[in-house]
PDB file of C-alpha atoms (C1' of nucleotides) in Angstrom:
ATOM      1  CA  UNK A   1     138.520 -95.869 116.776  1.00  0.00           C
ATOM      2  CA  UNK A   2     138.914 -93.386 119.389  1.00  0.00           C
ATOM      3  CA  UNK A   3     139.860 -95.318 122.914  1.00  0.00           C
ATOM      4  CA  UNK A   4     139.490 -94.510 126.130  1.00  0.00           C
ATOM      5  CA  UNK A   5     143.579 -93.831 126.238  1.00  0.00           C
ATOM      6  CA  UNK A   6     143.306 -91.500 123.633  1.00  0.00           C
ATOM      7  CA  UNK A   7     140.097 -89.853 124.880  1.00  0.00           C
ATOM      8  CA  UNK A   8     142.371 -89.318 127.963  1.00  0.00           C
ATOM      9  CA  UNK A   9     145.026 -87.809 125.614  1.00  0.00           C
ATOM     10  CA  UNK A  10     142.684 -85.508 123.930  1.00  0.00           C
ATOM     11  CA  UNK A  11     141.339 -84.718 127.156  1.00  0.00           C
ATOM     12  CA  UNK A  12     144.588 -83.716 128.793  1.00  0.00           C
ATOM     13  CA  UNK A  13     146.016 -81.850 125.747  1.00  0.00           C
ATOM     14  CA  UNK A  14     142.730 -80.012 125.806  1.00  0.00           C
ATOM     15  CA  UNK A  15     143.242 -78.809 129.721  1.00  0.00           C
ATOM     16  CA  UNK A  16     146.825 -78.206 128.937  1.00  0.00           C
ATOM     17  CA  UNK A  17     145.843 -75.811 125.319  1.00  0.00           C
ATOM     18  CA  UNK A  18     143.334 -74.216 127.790  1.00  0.00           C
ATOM     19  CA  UNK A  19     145.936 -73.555 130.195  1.00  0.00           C
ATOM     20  CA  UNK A  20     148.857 -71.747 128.331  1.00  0.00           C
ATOM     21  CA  UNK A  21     145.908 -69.506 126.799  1.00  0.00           C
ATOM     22  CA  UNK A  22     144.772 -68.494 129.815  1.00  0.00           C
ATOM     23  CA  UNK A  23     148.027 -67.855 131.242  1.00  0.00           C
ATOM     24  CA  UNK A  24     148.391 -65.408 128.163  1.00  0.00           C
ATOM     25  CA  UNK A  25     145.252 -64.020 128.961  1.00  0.00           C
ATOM     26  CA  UNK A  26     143.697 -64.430 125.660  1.00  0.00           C
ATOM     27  CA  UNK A  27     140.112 -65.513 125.322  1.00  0.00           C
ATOM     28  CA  UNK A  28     138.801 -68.435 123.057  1.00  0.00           C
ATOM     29  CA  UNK A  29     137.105 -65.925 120.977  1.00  0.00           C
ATOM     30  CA  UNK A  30     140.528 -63.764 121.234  1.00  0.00           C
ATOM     31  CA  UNK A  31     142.560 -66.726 119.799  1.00  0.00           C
ATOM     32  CA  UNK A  32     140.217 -68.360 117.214  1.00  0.00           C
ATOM     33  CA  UNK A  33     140.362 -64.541 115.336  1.00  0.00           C
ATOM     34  CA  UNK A  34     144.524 -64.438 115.814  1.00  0.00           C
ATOM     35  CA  UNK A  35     144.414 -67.970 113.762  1.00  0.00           C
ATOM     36  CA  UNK A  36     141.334 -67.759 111.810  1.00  0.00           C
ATOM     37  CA  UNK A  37     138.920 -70.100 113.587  1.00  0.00           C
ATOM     38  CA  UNK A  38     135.945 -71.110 114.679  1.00  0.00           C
ATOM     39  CA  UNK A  39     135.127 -70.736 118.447  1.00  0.00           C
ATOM     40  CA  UNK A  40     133.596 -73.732 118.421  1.00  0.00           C
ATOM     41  CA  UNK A  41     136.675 -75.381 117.199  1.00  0.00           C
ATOM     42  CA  UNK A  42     138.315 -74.054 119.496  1.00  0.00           C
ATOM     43  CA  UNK A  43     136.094 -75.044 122.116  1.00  0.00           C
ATOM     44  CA  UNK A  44     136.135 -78.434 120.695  1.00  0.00           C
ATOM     45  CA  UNK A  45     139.555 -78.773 121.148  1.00  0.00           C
ATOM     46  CA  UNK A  46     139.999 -77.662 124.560  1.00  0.00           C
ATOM     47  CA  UNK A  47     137.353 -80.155 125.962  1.00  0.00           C
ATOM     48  CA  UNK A  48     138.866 -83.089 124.163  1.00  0.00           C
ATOM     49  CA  UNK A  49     135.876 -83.681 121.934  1.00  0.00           C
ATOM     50  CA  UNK A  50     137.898 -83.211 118.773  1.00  0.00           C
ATOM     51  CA  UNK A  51     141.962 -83.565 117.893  1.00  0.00           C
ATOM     52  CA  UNK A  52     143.543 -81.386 115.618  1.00  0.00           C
ATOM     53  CA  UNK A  53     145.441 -80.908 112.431  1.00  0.00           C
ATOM     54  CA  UNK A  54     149.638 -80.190 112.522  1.00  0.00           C
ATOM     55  CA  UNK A  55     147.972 -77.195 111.045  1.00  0.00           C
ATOM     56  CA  UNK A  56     146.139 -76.374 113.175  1.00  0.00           C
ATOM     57  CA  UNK A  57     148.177 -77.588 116.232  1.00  0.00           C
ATOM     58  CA  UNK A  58     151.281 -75.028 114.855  1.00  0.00           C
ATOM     59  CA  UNK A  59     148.959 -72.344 114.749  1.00  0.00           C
ATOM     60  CA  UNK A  60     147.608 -72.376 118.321  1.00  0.00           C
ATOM     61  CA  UNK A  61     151.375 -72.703 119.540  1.00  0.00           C
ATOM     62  CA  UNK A  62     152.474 -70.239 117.304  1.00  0.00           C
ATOM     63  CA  UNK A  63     149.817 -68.128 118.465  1.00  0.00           C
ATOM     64  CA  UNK A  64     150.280 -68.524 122.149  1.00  0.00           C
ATOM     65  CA  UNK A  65     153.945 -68.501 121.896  1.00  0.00           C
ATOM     66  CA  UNK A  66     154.569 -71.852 122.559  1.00  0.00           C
ATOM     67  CA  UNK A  67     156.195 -74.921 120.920  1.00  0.00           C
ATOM     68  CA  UNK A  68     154.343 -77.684 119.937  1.00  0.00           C
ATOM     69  CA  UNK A  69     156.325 -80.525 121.911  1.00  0.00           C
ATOM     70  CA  UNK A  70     155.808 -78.146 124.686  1.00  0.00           C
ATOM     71  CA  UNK A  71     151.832 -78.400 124.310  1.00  0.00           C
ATOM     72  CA  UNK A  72     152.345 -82.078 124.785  1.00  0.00           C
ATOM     73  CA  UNK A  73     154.360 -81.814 127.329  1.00  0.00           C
ATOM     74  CA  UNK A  74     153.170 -83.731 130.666  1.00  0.00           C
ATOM     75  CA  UNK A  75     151.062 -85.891 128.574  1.00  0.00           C
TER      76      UNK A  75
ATOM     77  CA  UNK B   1     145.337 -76.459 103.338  1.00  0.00           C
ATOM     78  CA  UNK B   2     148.584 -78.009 103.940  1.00  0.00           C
ATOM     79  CA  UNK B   3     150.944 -75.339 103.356  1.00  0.00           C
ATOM     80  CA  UNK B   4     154.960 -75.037 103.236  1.00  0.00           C
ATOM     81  CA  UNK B   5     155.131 -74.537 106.855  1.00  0.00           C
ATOM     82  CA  UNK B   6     153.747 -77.601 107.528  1.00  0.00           C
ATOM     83  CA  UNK B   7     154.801 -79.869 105.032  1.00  0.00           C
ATOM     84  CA  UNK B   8     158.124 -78.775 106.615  1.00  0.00           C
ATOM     85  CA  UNK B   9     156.862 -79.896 110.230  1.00  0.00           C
ATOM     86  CA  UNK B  10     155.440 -83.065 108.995  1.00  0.00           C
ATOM     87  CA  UNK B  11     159.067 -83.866 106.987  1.00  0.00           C
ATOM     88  CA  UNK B  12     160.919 -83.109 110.279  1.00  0.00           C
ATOM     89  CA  UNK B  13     158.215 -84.922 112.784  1.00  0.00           C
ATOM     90  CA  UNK B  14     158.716 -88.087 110.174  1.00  0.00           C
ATOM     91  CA  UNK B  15     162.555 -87.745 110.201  1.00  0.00           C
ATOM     92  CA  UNK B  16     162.498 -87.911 113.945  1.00  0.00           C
ATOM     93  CA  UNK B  17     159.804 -90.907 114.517  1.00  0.00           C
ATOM     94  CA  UNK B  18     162.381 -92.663 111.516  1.00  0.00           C
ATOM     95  CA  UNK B  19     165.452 -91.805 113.493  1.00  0.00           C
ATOM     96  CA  UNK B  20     164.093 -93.178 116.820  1.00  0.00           C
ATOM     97  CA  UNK B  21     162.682 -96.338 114.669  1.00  0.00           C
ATOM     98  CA  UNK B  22     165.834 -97.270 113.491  1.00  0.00           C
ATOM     99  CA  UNK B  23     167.686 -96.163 116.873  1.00  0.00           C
ATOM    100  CA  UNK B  24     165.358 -99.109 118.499  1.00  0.00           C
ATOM    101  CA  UNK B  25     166.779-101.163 115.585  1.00  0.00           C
ATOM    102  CA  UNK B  26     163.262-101.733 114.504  1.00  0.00           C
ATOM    103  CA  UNK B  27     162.199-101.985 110.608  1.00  0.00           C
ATOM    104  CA  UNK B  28     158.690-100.433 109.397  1.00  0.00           C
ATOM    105  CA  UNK B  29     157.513-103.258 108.903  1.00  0.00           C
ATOM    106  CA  UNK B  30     157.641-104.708 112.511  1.00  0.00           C
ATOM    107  CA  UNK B  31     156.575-101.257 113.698  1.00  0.00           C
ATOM    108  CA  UNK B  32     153.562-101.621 111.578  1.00  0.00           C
ATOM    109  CA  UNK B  33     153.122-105.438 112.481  1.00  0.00           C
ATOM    110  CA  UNK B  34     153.770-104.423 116.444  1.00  0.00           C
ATOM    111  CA  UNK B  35     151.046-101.595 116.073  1.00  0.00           C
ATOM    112  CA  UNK B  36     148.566-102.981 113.395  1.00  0.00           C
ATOM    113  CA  UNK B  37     148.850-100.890 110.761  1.00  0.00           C
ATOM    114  CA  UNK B  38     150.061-101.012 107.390  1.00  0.00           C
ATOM    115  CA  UNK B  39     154.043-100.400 106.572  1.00  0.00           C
ATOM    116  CA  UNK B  40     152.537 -98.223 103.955  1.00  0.00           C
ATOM    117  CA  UNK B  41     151.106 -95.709 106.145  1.00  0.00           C
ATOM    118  CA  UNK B  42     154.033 -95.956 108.647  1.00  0.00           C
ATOM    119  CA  UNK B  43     156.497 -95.406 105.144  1.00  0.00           C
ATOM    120  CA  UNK B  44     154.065 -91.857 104.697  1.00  0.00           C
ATOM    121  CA  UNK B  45     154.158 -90.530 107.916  1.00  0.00           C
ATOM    122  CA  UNK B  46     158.029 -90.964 108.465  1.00  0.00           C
ATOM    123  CA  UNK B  47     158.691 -89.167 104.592  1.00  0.00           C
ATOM    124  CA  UNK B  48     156.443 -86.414 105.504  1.00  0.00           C
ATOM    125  CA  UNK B  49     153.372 -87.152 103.325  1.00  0.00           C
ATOM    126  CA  UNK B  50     151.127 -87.460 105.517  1.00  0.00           C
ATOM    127  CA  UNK B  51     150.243 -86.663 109.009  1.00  0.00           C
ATOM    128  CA  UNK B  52     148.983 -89.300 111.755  1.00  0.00           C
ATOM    129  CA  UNK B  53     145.989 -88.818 113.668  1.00  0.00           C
ATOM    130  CA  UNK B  54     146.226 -89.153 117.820  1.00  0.00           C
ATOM    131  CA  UNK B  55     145.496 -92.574 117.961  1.00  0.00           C
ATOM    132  CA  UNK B  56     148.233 -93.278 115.646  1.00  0.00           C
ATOM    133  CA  UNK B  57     151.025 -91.029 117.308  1.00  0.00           C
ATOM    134  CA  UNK B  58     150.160 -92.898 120.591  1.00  0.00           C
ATOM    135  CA  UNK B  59     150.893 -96.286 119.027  1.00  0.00           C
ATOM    136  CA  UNK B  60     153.852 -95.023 117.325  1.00  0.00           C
ATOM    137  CA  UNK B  61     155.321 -93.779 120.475  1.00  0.00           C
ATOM    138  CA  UNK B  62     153.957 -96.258 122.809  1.00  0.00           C
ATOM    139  CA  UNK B  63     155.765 -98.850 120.478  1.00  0.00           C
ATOM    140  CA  UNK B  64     159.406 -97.046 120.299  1.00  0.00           C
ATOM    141  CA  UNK B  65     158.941 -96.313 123.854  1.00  0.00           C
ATOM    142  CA  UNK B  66     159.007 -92.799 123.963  1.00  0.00           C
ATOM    143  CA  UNK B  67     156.802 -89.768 124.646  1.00  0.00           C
ATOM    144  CA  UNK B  68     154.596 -88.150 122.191  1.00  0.00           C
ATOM    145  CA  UNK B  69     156.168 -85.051 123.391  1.00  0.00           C
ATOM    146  CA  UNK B  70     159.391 -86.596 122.881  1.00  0.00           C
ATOM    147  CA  UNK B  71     158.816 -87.028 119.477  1.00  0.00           C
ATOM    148  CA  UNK B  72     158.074 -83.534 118.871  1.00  0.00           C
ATOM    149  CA  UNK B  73     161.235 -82.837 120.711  1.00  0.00           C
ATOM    150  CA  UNK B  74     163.621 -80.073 118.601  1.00  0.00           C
ATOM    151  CA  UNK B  75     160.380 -79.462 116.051  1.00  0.00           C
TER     152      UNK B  75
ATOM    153  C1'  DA C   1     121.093 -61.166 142.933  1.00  0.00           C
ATOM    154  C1'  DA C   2     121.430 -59.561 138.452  1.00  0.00           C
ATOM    155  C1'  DC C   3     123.925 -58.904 134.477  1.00  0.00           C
ATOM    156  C1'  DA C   4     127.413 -59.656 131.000  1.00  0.00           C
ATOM    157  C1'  DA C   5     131.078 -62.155 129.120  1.00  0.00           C
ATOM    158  C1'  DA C   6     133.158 -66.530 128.263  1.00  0.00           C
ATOM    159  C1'  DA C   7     132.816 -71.125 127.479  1.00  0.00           C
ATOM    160  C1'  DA C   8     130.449 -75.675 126.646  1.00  0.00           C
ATOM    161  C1'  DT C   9     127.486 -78.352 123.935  1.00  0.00           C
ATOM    162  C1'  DA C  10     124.389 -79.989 120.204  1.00  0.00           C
ATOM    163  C1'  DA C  11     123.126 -81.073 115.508  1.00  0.00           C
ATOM    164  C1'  DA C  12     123.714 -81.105 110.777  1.00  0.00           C
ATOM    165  C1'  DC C  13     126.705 -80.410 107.102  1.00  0.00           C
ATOM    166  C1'  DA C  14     130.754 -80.140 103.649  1.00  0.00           C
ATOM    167  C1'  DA C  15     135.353 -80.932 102.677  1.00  0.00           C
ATOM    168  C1'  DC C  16     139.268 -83.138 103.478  1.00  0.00           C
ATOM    169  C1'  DT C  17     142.451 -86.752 104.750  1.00  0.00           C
ATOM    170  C1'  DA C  18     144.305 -90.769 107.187  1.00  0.00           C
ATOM    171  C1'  DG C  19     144.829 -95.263 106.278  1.00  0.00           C
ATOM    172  C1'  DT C  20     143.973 -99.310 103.165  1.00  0.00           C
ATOM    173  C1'  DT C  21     145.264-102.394  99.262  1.00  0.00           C
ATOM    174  C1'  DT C  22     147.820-103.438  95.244  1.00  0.00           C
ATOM    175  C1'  DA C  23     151.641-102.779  92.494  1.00  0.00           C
ATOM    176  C1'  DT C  24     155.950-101.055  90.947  1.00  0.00           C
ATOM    177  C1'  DG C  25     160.487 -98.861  91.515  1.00  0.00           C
ATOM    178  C1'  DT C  26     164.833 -98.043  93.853  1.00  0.00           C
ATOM    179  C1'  DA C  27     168.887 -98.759  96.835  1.00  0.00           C
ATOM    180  C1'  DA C  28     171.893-101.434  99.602  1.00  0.00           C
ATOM    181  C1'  DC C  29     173.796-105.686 100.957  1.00  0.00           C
ATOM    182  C1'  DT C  30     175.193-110.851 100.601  1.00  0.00           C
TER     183       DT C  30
ATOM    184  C1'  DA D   1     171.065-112.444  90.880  1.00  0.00           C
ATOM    185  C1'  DG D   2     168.318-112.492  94.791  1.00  0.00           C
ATOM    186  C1'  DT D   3     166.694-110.569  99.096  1.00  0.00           C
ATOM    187  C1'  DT D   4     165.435-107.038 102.325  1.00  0.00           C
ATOM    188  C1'  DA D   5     163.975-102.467 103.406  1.00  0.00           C
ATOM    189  C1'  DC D   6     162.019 -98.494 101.979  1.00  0.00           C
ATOM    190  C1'  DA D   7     159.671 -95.036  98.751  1.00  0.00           C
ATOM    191  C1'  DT D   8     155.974 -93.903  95.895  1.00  0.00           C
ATOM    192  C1'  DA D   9     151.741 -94.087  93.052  1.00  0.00           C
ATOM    193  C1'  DA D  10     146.749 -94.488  92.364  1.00  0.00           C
ATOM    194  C1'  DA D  11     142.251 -95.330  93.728  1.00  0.00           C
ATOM    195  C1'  DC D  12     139.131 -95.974  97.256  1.00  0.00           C
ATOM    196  C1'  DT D  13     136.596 -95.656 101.831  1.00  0.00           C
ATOM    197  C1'  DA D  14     135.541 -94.496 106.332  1.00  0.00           C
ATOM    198  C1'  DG D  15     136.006 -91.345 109.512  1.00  0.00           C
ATOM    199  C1'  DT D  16     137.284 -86.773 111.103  1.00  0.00           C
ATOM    200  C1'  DT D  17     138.015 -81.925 111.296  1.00  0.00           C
ATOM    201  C1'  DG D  18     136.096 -77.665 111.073  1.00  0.00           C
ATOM    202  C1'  DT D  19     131.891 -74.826 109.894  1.00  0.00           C
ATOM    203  C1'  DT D  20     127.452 -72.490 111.091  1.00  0.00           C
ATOM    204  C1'  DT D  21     123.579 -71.683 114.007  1.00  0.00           C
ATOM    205  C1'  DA D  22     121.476 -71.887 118.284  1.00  0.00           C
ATOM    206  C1'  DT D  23     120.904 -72.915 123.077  1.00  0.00           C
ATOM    207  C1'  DT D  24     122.648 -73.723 127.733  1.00  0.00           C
ATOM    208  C1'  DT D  25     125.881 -73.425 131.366  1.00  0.00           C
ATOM    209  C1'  DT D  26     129.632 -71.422 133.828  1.00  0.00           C
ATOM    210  C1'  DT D  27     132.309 -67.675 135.490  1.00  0.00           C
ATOM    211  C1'  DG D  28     133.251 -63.140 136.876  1.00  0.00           C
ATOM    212  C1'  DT D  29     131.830 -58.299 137.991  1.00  0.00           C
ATOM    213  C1'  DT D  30     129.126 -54.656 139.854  1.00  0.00           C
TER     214       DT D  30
END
DNA sequence: AACAAAAATAAACAACTAGTTTATGTAACT
DNA sequence: AGTTACATAAACTAGTTGTTTATTTTTGTT
């Protein structure tokens, strides 16, 4: 699968991950240790090359103090 | 993985796509027909049992006419 | 400009899982 | 009793997430 509409998604959910992190001031590397993660991942994720598990998804808003609806919020 | 944290999220993410379903007055299988997949999958995601991937959400809320973020409303 | 830190990207891989089909069971309603 | 809607099970497949290692690019600092 994998559309351009949900390459856009991915993309945008990426910027917005990216965003509240750096707002927090935490760096990739920073955040993939507080959840126990690859960088790469990590990376991944942010640059919309790769979606992510509810897992996975709770743990980065857990970890930047965020809710999850509010990570997809604008999007 | 898939631990009680998120079996919890997943139970409450399918309660909420099931409540706006029905609030739309639409059955699963017509939300499956209406977004080509099968009323078994649909039936797994809204009981908790499984998680949908980005594609899928998209459908699902494209179809009830709602938000993605919207469906994570209150989880 | 030079250096260091942070981030992006690639490739190859293993493990997991989303979604399928088929079939059966249950609950509510007429 | 029959129908409709939903839940659940099992087995299977295709595709994806996340990993490691390594290299390149971007960004920020002195």
């Amino acid at each position: 699968m994998s559309n351009a509409q949900e390459q856009k998604l991915m993309k945008a959910f990426g910027k917005r991950i990216s965003e509240v992190r750096k707002s927090r001031g935490v760096t990739q590397q920073q955040l993939a240790e507080h959840i126990n993660m690859s960088v790469v991942a990590i990376a991944y994720i942010e640059t919309g090359k790769r979606w992510a598990r509810l897992g996975t998804l709770n743990k980065i808003a857990k970890s930047l103090k965020v809710t999850v609806a509010n990570l997809f919020e604008g999007i």
